[in-house]
Coordinates of C-alpha atoms and ligand atoms in Angstrom, one line a residue:
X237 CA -22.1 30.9 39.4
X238 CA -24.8 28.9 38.0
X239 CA -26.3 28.8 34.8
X240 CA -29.9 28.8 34.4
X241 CA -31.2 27.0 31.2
X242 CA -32.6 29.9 29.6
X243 CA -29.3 31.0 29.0
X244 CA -28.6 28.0 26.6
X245 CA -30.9 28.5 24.4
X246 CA -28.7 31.4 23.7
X247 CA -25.0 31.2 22.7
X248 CA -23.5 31.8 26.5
X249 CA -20.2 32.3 24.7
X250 CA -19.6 36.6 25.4
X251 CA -17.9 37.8 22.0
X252 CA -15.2 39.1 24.7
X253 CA -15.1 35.3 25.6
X254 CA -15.0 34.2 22.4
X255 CA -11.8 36.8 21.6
X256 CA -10.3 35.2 24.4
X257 CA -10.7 31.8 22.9
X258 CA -9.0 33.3 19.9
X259 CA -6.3 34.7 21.4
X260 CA -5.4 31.6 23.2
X261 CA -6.1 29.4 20.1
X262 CA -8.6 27.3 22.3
X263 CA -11.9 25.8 20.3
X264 CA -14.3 24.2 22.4
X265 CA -15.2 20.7 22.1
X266 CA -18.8 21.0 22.3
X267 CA -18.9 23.8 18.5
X268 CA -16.2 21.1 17.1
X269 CA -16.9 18.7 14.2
X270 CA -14.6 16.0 15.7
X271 CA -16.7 16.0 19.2
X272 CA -19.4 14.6 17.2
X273 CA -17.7 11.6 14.9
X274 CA -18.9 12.1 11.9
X275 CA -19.0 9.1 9.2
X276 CA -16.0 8.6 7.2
X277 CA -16.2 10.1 4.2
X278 CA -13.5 8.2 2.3
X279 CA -14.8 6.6 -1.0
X280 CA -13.7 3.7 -3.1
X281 CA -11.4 4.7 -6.1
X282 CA -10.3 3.1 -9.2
X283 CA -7.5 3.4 -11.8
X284 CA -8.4 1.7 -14.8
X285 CA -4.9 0.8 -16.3
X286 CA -6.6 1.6 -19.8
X287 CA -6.4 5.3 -18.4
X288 CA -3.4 5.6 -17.1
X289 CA -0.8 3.8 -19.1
X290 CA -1.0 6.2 -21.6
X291 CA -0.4 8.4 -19.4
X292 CA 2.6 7.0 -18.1
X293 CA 4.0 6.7 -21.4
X294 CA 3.5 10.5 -21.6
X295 CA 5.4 11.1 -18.7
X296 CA 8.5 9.0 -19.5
X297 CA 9.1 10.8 -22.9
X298 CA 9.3 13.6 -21.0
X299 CA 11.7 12.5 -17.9
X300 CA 14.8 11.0 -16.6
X301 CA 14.9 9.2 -13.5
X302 CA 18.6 10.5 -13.6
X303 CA 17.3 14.3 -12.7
X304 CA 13.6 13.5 -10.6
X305 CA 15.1 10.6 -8.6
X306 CA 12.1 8.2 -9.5
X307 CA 9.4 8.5 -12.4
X308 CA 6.3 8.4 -10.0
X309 CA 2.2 8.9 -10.7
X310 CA 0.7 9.2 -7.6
X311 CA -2.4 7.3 -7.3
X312 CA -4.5 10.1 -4.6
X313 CA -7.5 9.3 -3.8
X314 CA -9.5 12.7 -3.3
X315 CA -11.8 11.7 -0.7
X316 CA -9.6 10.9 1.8
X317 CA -9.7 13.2 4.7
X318 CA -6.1 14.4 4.9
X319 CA -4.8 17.1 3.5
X320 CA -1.1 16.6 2.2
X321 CA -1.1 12.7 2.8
X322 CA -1.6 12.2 -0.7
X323 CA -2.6 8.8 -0.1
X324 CA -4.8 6.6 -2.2
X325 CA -6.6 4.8 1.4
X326 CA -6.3 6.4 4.5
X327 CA -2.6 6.1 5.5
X328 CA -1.3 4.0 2.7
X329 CA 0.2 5.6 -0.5
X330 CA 0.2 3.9 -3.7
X331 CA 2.1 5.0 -7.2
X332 CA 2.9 4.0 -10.5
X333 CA 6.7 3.8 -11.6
X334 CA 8.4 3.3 -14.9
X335 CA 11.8 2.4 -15.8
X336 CA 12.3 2.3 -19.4
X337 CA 15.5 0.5 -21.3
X338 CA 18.7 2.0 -20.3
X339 CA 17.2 3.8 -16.5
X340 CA 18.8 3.7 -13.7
X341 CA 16.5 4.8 -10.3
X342 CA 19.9 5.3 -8.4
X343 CA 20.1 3.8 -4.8
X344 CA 18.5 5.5 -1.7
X345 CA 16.9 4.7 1.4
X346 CA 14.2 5.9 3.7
X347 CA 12.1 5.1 6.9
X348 CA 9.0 4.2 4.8
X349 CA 8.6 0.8 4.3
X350 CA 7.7 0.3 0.6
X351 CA 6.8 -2.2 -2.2
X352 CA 6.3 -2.6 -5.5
X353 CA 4.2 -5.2 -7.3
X354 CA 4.8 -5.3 -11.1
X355 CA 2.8 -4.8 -13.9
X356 CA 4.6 -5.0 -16.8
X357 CA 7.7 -5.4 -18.6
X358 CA 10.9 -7.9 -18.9
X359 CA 14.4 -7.9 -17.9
X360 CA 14.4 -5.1 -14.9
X361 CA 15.5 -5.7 -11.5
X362 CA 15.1 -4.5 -8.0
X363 CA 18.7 -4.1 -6.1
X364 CA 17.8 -4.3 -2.4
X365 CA 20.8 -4.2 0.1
X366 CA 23.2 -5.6 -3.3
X367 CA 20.5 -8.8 -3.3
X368 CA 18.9 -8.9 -7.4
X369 CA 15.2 -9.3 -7.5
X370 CA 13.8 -9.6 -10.8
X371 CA 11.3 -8.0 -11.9
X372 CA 8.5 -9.8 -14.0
X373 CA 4.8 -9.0 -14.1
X374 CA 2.9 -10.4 -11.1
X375 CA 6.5 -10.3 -8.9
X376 CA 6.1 -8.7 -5.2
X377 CA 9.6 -6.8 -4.1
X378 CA 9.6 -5.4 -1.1
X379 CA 12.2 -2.7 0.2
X380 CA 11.7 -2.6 3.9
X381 CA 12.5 0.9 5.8
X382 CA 16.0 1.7 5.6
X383 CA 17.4 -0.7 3.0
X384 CA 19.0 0.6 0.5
X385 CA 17.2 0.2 -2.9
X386 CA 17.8 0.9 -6.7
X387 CA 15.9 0.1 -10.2
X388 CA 17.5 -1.1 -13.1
X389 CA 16.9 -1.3 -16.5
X390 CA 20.1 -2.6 -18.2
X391 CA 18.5 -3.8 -21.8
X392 CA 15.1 -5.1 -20.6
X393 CA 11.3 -3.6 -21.8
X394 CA 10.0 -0.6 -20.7
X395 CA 8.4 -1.6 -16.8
X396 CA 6.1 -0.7 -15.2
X397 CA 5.0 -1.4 -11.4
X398 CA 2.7 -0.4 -8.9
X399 CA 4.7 1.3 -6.0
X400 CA 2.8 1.0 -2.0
X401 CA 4.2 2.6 0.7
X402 CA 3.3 3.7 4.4
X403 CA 4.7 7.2 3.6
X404 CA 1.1 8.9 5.5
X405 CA 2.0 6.7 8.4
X406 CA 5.4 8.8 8.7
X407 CA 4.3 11.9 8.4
X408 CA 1.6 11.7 10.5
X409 CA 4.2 10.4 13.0
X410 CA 6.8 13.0 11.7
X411 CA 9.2 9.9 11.3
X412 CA 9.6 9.7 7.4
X413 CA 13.4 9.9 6.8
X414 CA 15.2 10.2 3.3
X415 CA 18.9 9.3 2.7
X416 CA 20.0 9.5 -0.9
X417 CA 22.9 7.5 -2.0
X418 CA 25.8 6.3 -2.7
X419 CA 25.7 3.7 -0.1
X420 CA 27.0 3.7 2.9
X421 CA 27.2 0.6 5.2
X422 CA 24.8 -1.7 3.7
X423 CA 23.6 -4.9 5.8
X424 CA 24.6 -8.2 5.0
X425 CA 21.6 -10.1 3.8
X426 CA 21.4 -13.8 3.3
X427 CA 20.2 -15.7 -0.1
X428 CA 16.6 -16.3 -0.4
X429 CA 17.7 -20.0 -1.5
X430 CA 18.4 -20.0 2.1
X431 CA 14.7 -19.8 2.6
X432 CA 12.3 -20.6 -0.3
X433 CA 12.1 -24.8 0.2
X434 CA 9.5 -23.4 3.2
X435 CA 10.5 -26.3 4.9
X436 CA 13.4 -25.2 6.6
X437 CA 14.8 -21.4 8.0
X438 CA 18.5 -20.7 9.0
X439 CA 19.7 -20.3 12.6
X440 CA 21.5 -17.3 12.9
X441 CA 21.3 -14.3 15.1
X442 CA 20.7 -12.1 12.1
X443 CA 17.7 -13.8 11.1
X444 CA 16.0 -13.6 14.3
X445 CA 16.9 -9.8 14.8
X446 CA 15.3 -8.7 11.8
X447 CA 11.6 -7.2 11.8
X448 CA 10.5 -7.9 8.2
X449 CA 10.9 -10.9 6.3
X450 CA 14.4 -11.9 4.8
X451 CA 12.7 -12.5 1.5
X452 CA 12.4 -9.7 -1.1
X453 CA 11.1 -11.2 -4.0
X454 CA 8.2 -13.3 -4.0
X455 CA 7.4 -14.7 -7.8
X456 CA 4.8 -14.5 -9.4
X457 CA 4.4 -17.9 -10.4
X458 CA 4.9 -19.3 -6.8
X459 CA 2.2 -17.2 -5.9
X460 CA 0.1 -19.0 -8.3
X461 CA 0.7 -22.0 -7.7
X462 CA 0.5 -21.4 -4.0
X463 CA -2.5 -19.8 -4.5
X464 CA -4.3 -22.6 -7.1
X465 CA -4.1 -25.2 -4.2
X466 CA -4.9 -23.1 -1.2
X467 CA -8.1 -24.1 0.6
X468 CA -11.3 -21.7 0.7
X469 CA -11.1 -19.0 3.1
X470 CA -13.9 -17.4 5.5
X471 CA -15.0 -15.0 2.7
X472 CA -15.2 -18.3 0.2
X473 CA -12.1 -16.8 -1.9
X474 CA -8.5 -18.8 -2.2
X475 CA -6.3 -16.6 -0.6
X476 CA -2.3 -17.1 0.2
X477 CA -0.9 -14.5 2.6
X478 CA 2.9 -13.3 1.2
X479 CA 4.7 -14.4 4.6
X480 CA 8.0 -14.2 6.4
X481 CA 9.3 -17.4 6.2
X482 CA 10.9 -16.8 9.9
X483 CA 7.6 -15.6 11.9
X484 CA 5.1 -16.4 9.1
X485 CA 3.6 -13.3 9.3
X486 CA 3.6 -10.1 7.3
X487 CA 6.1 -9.4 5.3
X488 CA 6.7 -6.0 6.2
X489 CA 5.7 -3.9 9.8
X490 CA 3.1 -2.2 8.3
X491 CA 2.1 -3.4 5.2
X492 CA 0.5 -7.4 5.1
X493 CA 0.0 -8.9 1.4
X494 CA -2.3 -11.1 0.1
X495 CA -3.4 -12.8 -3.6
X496 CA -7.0 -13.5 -3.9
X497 CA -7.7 -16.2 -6.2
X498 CA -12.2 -15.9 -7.7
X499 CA -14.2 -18.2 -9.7
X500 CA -16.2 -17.3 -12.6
X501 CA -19.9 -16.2 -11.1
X502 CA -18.6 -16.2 -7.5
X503 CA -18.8 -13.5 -4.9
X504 CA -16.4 -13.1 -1.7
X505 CA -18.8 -12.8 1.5
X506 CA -18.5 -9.4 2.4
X507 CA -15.6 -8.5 5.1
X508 CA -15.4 -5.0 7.3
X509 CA -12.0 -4.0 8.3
X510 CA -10.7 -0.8 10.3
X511 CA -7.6 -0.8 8.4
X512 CA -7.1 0.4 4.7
X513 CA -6.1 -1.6 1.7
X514 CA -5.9 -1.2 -1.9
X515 CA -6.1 -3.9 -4.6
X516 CA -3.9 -4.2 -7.9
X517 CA -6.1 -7.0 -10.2
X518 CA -3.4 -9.4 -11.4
X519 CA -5.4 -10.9 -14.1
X520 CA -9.8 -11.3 -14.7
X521 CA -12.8 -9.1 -14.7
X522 CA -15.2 -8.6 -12.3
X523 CA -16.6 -5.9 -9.5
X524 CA -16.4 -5.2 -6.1
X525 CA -19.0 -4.0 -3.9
X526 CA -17.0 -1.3 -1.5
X527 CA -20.0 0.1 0.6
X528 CA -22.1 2.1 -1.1
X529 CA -19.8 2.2 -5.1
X530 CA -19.8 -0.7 -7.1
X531 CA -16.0 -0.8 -8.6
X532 CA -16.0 -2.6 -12.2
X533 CA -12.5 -3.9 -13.0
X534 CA -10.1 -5.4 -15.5
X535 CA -6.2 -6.7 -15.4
X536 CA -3.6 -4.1 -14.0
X537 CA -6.4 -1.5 -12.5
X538 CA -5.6 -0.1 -8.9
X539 CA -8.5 0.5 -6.6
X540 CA -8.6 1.1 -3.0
X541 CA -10.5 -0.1 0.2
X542 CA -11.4 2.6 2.5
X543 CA -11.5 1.1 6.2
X544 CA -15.3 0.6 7.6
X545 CA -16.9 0.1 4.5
X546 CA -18.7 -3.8 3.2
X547 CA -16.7 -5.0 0.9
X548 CA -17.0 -8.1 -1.1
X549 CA -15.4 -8.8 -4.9
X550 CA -17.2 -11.1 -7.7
X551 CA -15.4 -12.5 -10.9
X552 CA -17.3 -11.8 -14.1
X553 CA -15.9 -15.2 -15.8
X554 CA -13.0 -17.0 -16.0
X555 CA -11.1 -17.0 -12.9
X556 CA -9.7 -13.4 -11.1
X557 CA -7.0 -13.0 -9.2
X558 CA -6.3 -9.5 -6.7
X559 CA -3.3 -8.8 -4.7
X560 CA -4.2 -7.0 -2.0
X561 CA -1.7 -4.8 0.4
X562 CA -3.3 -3.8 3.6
X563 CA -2.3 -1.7 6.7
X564 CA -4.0 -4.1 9.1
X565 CA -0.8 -4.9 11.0
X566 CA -0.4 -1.3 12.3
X567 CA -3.8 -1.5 13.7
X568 CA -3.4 -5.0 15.1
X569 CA -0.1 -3.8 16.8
X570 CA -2.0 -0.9 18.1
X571 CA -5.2 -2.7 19.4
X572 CA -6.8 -1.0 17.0
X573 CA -7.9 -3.7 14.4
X574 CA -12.1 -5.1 13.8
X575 CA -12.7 -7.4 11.1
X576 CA -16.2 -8.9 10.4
X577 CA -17.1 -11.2 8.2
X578 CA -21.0 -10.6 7.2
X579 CA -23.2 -12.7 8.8
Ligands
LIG646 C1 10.4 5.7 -3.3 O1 11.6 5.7 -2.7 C2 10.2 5.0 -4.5 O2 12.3 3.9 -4.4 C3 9.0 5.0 -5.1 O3 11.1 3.5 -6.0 C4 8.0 5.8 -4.6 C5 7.2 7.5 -3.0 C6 7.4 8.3 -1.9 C7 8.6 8.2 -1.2 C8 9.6 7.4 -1.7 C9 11.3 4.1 -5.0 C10 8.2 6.7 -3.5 C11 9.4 6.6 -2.8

């Protein structure tokens, strides 16, 4: 049968036809919102830490990590386009945690690979497969899937950290997995002593086999130092990428970090990226441009980088630092990954 064009200007879809669509549940491409690619509509969001410790606080007079498991905010970002990821940037999640004085997070594991980047506090540690990583402010611990991980807080200060996570990733997947403790057949791991002179890796099969970095604390202070000396980048920033010290690449699957070191009155050149990132600002003031929102921001605020948009960061005075955790490697791995630097 054809179909003579007068009939388009109509709908040609019967109401009987259209029952029939219901009854199937078949939409047709051509009345759909995703046939025609709309714009993201994710926007740039910030947590000002003057906001939201306070709140914190709040919350841990009121609960015990020894009933809720962990003392998590989640940081959701609104905009994103994903009902029930609850993620702060497209598939990556982001809270904050406390421990105070006395807490114990007990151990568990899961398939999400997760870190924590710390904000504040003294004396609390990160138990990852039995290795101890402290936990100062500025530290990076990650807990890569299925380790086993606990918090501690024997006698330190209240702490407080910024928790990142591919947890979206695994649901969209349907492969997030939870396993509470006590635990059972934990891996041998090896000291990071064995690793931090840079110069030199061990030769073992273990070491080889394993797909994130051996590593699980990276300091704070070697990050600075590391980062001080660093040559400019393509954006015009100092910026030291948190490696494994056996590939030199990311230090977890799916999450790749980074410390951005600014100079007062200096502006990144604006990068693009298809993946999504977030930013926790280790220490200075400044703004960053994230498409169309101009995000002002101070020591210890969270803010996130929705993929496709500009974005380019500029220190107010003194000198800024930003560590950045981005899903980039998931994209890469997938064939999936742009980045432009503007022109
Ligand atoms: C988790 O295991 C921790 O171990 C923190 O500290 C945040 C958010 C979602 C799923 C698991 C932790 C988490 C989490």
């Amino acid at each position: 049968m054809s179909t003579t064009a007068a009939n388009y200007s109509d709908d040609p879809v019967s109401p009987e036809l259209r029952a029939q669509y219901a009854a199937n549940d078949i939409t047709v491409l051509w009345e759909s919102p995703n046939g025609a690619l709309p714009p993201p509509s994710e926007r740039a969001r910030v947590w000002h830490w003057g906001d939201i410790r306070p709140v914190m606080f709040e919350t841990a007079k009121i609960t015990l990590p020894a009933i809720i498991e962990r003392r998590v905010m989640q940081l959701v970002n609104p905009t994103v386009d994903n009902p029930g990821s609850e993620s702060i940037a497209g598939l990556l999640n982001a809270g904050i945690q406390a421990l105070m004085p006395g807490e114990h997070a007990r151990p568990h594991r899961h398939s999400m690979h997760a870190l924590r980047f710390v904000l504040e506090g003294h004396g609390a540690e990160t138990v990852v497969e039995g290795k101890s990583c402290a936990m100062e402010p500025g530290d990076l611990i990650v807990t890569p899937g299925w380790t086993w991980h606990e918090h501690r807080n024997v006698e330190g200060q209240p702490t407080v950290w910024v928790d990142i996570l591919d947890a979206a990733l695994h649901r969209a997947f349907g492969t997030a997995r939870f396993q509470p403790g006590p635990i059972q057949s934990p891996r041998s791991v090896i000291a990071d002593a064995a690793f931090t002179s840079g110069a030199f890796v061990p030769v073992a099969a273990q070491v080889e086999a394993q797909s994130y970095s051996p590593i699980f604390r990276y300091s704070a202070a070697d990050a600075r130092r590391a980062v001080e000396v660093a040559p400019t980048a393509a954006d015009g920033s100092r910026t030291v990428r948190y490696a494994d010290p056996v590939t030199g690449g990311a230090v977890l699957p799916t999450i790749d970090c980074y410390l951005t070191q600014i100079e007062a009155g200096t502006a990144t050149h604006a990068v693009r990226s298809s993946a999504s990132a977030l930013c926790v600002v280790v220490d200075g003031e400044g703004e960053t441009q994230v498409g169309d929102d101009l995000v002002s921001w101070g020591p210890k605020d969270v803010f996130s980088l929705p993929q496709g948009q500009w974005v380019s960061h500029r220190c107010k005075h003194g000198k800024a630092r930003l560590f950045t955790a981005s899903n980039r490697e998931v994209f890469r791995h997938l064939g999936l990954l742009t980045e432009e630097l503007a022109a």
